[in-house]
Amino acid sequence: MRSAFAGFHSIRPRASALHLTASALALAMALPAVAVAQTASQTEDGATEVGEIVVTGLRRGLADSIATKRRETSIVEAVSAEDIGKLPDVSIAESIARLPGLAAQRVNGRAQVISIRGLAPDFTTTLLNGRQQASSGDNRAVEFDQYPSELLSGVVIYKTPDAEVSGMGLSGTADLQTVRPLAFGQRALAVNLRGEMTEGDKLNDDVRNYGGRFSISYIDQLADGTLGLALGYAHLDSPSQNKHYKAYGYEAFGGVCEPIAPQTVCVREDGTEREESVQPDSADAALLLNGQEIFATSRLNQRDAVIGILEWRPTDQLHSTLDVYYSKFEQEETTRGAQWFSNAWADDAYFTDVVTEDRGGSLIGRSGTIHNATPIIRNDHNTREDEIFSIGLNTEYEINDRTRIVADLSYSNNRRRETILETYAGYGRGTGGVTPGTPNIGRTLDVIDFTVNDDGYPTYSEGLNYADASQVTLGDRAPWNGWGHDGAIRFPDVEETISSADLKIQRDMDGFFNTFTAGVNYAKREKSKRVDDYDLFLKNGRQQVYVDAQYLEAPVSLAWAGFGDVLAVDMSRALDVYYDRAPILDANYFDKNWDIEEQVTTAFVKLDFEGGRWRGNVGMQAVVQNQESTGVVINGTEPGAPIDPISVTKGADYLDILPSLNLIYDLGGGHRLRFAASRTMARPRMDEMRANVTPGFNALVCSTQACPQGSTVNPWSASGGNPELEPWRANAFDLAYEWYVDSTTYLSIAGFYKDLETYIYVQNGTFDFTGIPLPKGGQALLDEGLIISPIGQISLPANGDGGTVQGLEVSGALNFGTVWEPLDGLGMLGSISFTESDLNPDAEGREVRIPGLSGMVYNITGYYERGGFQARISKRFREAFKGEVVQLFATRGYTEILDDEQIDAQIGYTFEQGPLEGLGVLFQVNNLTNSPYRTRLGLDSGGTTTADGGSLPETYEEYGRQFLFGVNYRF
């Protein structure tokens, strides 16, 4: 593990200027916010430090990040704190997302998961002080917003492998780092306090839109400098809200019902009259929205996190460090709004006054009126609780002046518990509930004018008052005989534990190969997922009911979409008053529950070398993997019959040999070349490793083929997971040019090429259904004299052909004072990355976009810092990509997220002298331009498109600006 060797730099007898430079920067970070001057000098690679460079605040963090990038043998990116508890962004995910070749996915308006070099977050390993971290997600990707930036001193992203690091990711490895109190070298106490508010009025009146943050960090050295202590606490109370719109799809309804000459009215099959489905006739072929939803969501995000670091170095030979981290994150989410189907197949709905326009060769209905619509009023309430606990003990012992041994023990646990509640209501009140026999109970039809567009919210004008508590009642109002329930509540519960032991030995040598390191790491990972599902039914035989005033909140306005107000119910109090619960024990329930266990043993050897203008390392890992999954084969397919799940446990063993090379050639004058070659791997997604099998039976198999008496038919099919999945494997090559001008100015141009030997995607195989009872349709086939084969087709994730991912990354930073001294303090930094892939994981040859890949990503930051004054504005941009999101029934799936950008700005002042020395004030605005989150209909080559293949909009969300004002004080 990386943390095991973090201390080696300080105890190696061969410590060079390389390590002294790092120590100097560490000392600079330990000082108060005052100038640190560097006079002209030669660095270890010949670069000339010219003039006097003042390194404070913003530039202090930048200088340390550049020093880390320059120091590491692997190709890395880094972000460092400007001071104790002062990383440059409000979350660690935001900071990481600005690094070259990295991109964040916004979830509920916040950067959460990270893609490195165009590959999905599943390909990335996340460490805390070198130790693997358990994830609260359904798979391996860590949600970075679980870690408070105030308690971290920096993050290093390894883009090329280091043989010392166990569990290295295929795309890269993110190492979150905390301070080391003995290396820090001073007593310090830092306090940060910030208030924050979201833009505009509260979307839901019972959820506040203001909050705050508080953190305190203490660092000290005791017992004559042999004992170091660092303690930190961070509290987050952060509101967020979003205005949400989603289009369900587009259809042409002109042929649903139209008059047939010589008739002038539309006639149903039963001879009754109805309105023509689309009017005027010129709009018959137009694509019209078949359904939509408008929701106002408010969230309260609260997190308490503590960290403790105890470092002991009683002698030069012994060095031990204990790290403890705990955080509890709670989220409460209230969503209210309306959804309805504008579908000519439902409720005799029809369109009038339709205005169309041509888009991509297709007619699109831009405005008009939908008649006989039935809005469903939603009052949803979700909660989430995450608990993370990590502990690690690292001990280094120097046997002699050339040999060291390191032992590391660690444990990480992460548990996520959620409640996902949705309820339905509508205008009017009927007797009983909606059933196939009484499909129109309580359904009141409305007339809604609409205007839609390609980018932004549509506008609607409804005819009924959906905020009238004397008219709106709880109950199912869905078309097509309703949804069969009046709401639903789900309880996802995910827990992951990683236990690890690491032992290494390192020996210094004379000659070109100067250091030999060998070791072994054992890691055991256990993950389980449970989702308990319940249908909600109104009491008293599903009788639609008015809501008592004590459970009502101020109506929620959807005026930003033109819809008006809707009824607001406090479901946290009203749920058990009005609803009964019934467990859902269908096939989907059993498929969402699974257990995974992995045991991975990694042995490695590594040689560091240095001679002349060359330095680097070469190493190899042998990774032994044992995986096992416990799930169920669903025994029974008869609709309505109880399901008898059969427990099954399956797994596999694999061995991977992973060589790696990192090479640096010094060109002199601060110029250098880097080359890296490696074989890398990533463990499969955990949900795809589940052992679950969900069968299906086609009783109509003979409707599409001839079935002579006595012939064999294959009506069985299934879907499921694959506990025998092999890892993703790739051969990777990197080439980079770097120019380091001074501590805050550099240029880097890097290219990479990854040849993925295999990729995991859904394929068809065979499965033996022996022992699963036949449904009634199967007995009918037997009665016809047919033989039912127990062998059928199963659709499951499997290893298939891979492909390549390649890209170019250009990054740099410029302090304009390097060019002209009067401009010292004014600077900029940024990066742009281009990535492409020929991966095509689809057995039928259709174009498929791999998750996480954006063709272009760029970040740019401009800053000014002088005399205690600080200002910065940053922009990040990411081209459209396939992202993983939570979808229906608490399951995860993919959607196409369109171009995404965000601009943040901050301004501050730190008193550098006088009685207020060490006090700083800061004002920040995040999401300065209120940039929207957008998705399109369909995925990859699917979904409704225009005639020329253009996509149609699906989701549009705005989160508003976030304002923060803070003070910090450094003692």
Short mmCIF file of N, CA, C and O in Angstrom, two decimals, residues 729-769:
data_model
loop_
_atom_site.label_atom_id
_atom_site.label_comp_id
_atom_site.label_asym_id
_atom_site.label_seq_id
_atom_site.Cartn_x
_atom_site.Cartn_y
_atom_site.Cartn_z
N ARG A 729 -9.05 -6.52 -18.35
CA ARG A 729 -7.59 -6.53 -18.45
C ARG A 729 -7.17 -5.64 -19.61
O ARG A 729 -7.83 -5.61 -20.65
N ALA A 730 -6.06 -4.94 -19.44
CA ALA A 730 -5.60 -4.04 -20.50
C ALA A 730 -4.09 -3.91 -20.45
O ALA A 730 -3.46 -4.04 -19.39
N ASN A 731 -3.51 -3.65 -21.61
CA ASN A 731 -2.11 -3.24 -21.72
C ASN A 731 -2.10 -1.75 -21.97
O ASN A 731 -2.80 -1.26 -22.87
N ALA A 732 -1.32 -1.02 -21.19
CA ALA A 732 -1.37 0.43 -21.22
C ALA A 732 0.01 1.02 -21.51
O ALA A 732 1.03 0.51 -21.02
N PHE A 733 0.02 2.12 -22.28
CA PHE A 733 1.25 2.81 -22.62
C PHE A 733 1.01 4.32 -22.48
O PHE A 733 -0.02 4.83 -22.89
N ASP A 734 2.00 5.00 -21.90
CA ASP A 734 1.91 6.45 -21.70
C ASP A 734 3.21 7.10 -22.15
O ASP A 734 4.31 6.56 -21.91
N LEU A 735 3.10 8.28 -22.74
CA LEU A 735 4.25 9.07 -23.13
C LEU A 735 3.93 10.53 -22.82
O LEU A 735 2.86 11.03 -23.20
N ALA A 736 4.82 11.21 -22.12
CA ALA A 736 4.54 12.58 -21.70
C ALA A 736 5.79 13.44 -21.79
O ALA A 736 6.92 12.97 -21.57
N TYR A 737 5.55 14.71 -22.12
CA TYR A 737 6.60 15.74 -22.05
C TYR A 737 6.19 16.74 -20.98
O TYR A 737 5.03 17.18 -20.93
N GLU A 738 7.15 17.13 -20.12
CA GLU A 738 6.87 18.08 -19.05
C GLU A 738 7.96 19.14 -19.02
O GLU A 738 9.15 18.86 -19.24
N TRP A 739 7.53 20.36 -18.73
CA TRP A 739 8.46 21.48 -18.59
C TRP A 739 8.09 22.22 -17.31
O TRP A 739 7.02 22.80 -17.20
N TYR A 740 8.99 22.19 -16.34
CA TYR A 740 8.78 22.87 -15.06
C TYR A 740 9.61 24.14 -15.05
O TYR A 740 10.85 24.11 -15.01
N VAL A 741 8.93 25.28 -15.10
CA VAL A 741 9.59 26.58 -15.17
C VAL A 741 9.96 27.06 -13.78
O VAL A 741 11.10 27.45 -13.51
N ASP A 742 9.00 27.07 -12.89
CA ASP A 742 9.25 27.37 -11.49
C ASP A 742 8.16 26.69 -10.67
O ASP A 742 7.41 25.86 -11.18
N SER A 743 8.05 27.06 -9.41
CA SER A 743 7.16 26.31 -8.52
C SER A 743 5.69 26.44 -8.87
O SER A 743 4.88 25.61 -8.45
N THR A 744 5.30 27.46 -9.63
CA THR A 744 3.89 27.64 -9.97
C THR A 744 3.64 27.73 -11.47
O THR A 744 2.56 28.14 -11.89
N THR A 745 4.63 27.34 -12.26
CA THR A 745 4.49 27.40 -13.72
C THR A 745 5.03 26.10 -14.34
O THR A 745 6.17 25.73 -14.07
N TYR A 746 4.20 25.46 -15.15
CA TYR A 746 4.65 24.24 -15.82
C TYR A 746 3.78 24.00 -17.05
O TYR A 746 2.72 24.59 -17.22
N LEU A 747 4.24 23.08 -17.92
CA LEU A 747 3.49 22.64 -19.09
C LEU A 747 3.66 21.13 -19.21
O LEU A 747 4.77 20.61 -19.05
N SER A 748 2.56 20.44 -19.50
CA SER A 748 2.61 18.99 -19.68
C SER A 748 1.76 18.60 -20.88
O SER A 748 0.63 19.10 -21.04
N ILE A 749 2.31 17.72 -21.71
CA ILE A 749 1.57 17.14 -22.84
C ILE A 749 1.72 15.63 -22.72
O ILE A 749 2.84 15.11 -22.75
N ALA A 750 0.61 14.94 -22.57
CA ALA A 750 0.67 13.49 -22.32
C ALA A 750 -0.30 12.76 -23.23
O ALA A 750 -1.43 13.21 -23.46
N GLY A 751 0.16 11.65 -23.77
CA GLY A 751 -0.69 10.77 -24.55
C GLY A 751 -0.75 9.40 -23.91
O GLY A 751 0.21 8.96 -23.28
N PHE A 752 -1.89 8.75 -24.05
CA PHE A 752 -2.02 7.41 -23.49
C PHE A 752 -2.76 6.50 -24.46
O PHE A 752 -3.54 6.95 -25.30
N TYR A 753 -2.50 5.22 -24.31
CA TYR A 753 -3.12 4.20 -25.16
C TYR A 753 -3.38 2.98 -24.30
O TYR A 753 -2.47 2.46 -23.66
N LYS A 754 -4.64 2.55 -24.25
CA LYS A 754 -5.01 1.37 -23.48
C LYS A 754 -5.65 0.35 -24.43
O LYS A 754 -6.63 0.66 -25.11
N ASP A 755 -5.07 -0.84 -24.46
CA ASP A 755 -5.59 -1.93 -25.27
C ASP A 755 -6.31 -2.90 -24.33
O ASP A 755 -5.68 -3.69 -23.63
N LEU A 756 -7.64 -2.81 -24.30
CA LEU A 756 -8.43 -3.69 -23.44
C LEU A 756 -8.61 -5.03 -24.13
O LEU A 756 -9.23 -5.12 -25.19
N GLU A 757 -8.05 -6.07 -23.53
CA GLU A 757 -8.14 -7.40 -24.12
C GLU A 757 -9.55 -7.95 -24.05
O GLU A 757 -9.97 -8.76 -24.89
N THR A 758 -10.30 -7.51 -23.05
CA THR A 758 -11.66 -8.02 -22.87
C THR A 758 -12.53 -6.92 -22.32
O THR A 758 -12.04 -5.98 -21.69
N TYR A 759 -13.81 -7.02 -22.58
CA TYR A 759 -14.77 -6.08 -22.04
C TYR A 759 -16.01 -6.87 -21.63
O TYR A 759 -16.35 -7.88 -22.26
N ILE A 760 -16.66 -6.45 -20.57
CA ILE A 760 -17.83 -7.17 -20.06
C ILE A 760 -19.09 -6.53 -20.59
O ILE A 760 -19.31 -5.33 -20.40
N TYR A 761 -19.91 -7.31 -21.26
CA TYR A 761 -21.19 -6.82 -21.73
C TYR A 761 -22.17 -7.99 -21.77
O TYR A 761 -21.80 -9.16 -21.66
N VAL A 762 -23.45 -7.67 -21.90
CA VAL A 762 -24.49 -8.70 -21.84
C VAL A 762 -24.44 -9.55 -23.10
O VAL A 762 -24.46 -9.05 -24.22
N GLN A 763 -24.39 -10.88 -22.88
CA GLN A 763 -24.36 -11.85 -23.97
C GLN A 763 -25.36 -12.96 -23.67
O GLN A 763 -25.89 -13.07 -22.56
N ASN A 764 -25.60 -13.78 -24.67
CA ASN A 764 -26.52 -14.90 -24.53
C ASN A 764 -25.75 -16.21 -24.37
O ASN A 764 -24.80 -16.47 -25.10
N GLY A 765 -26.19 -17.00 -23.41
CA GLY A 765 -25.62 -18.33 -23.19
C GLY A 765 -26.73 -19.34 -22.98
O GLY A 765 -27.90 -19.07 -23.27
N THR A 766 -26.38 -20.50 -22.46
CA THR A 766 -27.38 -21.54 -22.19
C THR A 766 -27.46 -21.81 -20.70
O THR A 766 -26.50 -21.61 -19.96
N PHE A 767 -28.63 -22.29 -20.29
CA PHE A 767 -28.87 -22.57 -18.88
C PHE A 767 -29.79 -23.79 -18.77
O PHE A 767 -30.72 -23.95 -19.58
N ASP A 768 -29.53 -24.62 -17.78
CA ASP A 768 -30.33 -25.82 -17.54
C ASP A 768 -31.41 -25.50 -16.51
O ASP A 768 -31.12 -25.19 -15.35
N PHE A 769 -32.68 -25.55 -16.94
CA PHE A 769 -33.81 -25.19 -16.09
C PHE A 769 -34.42 -26.40 -15.39
O PHE A 769 -35.54 -26.32 -14.87
#
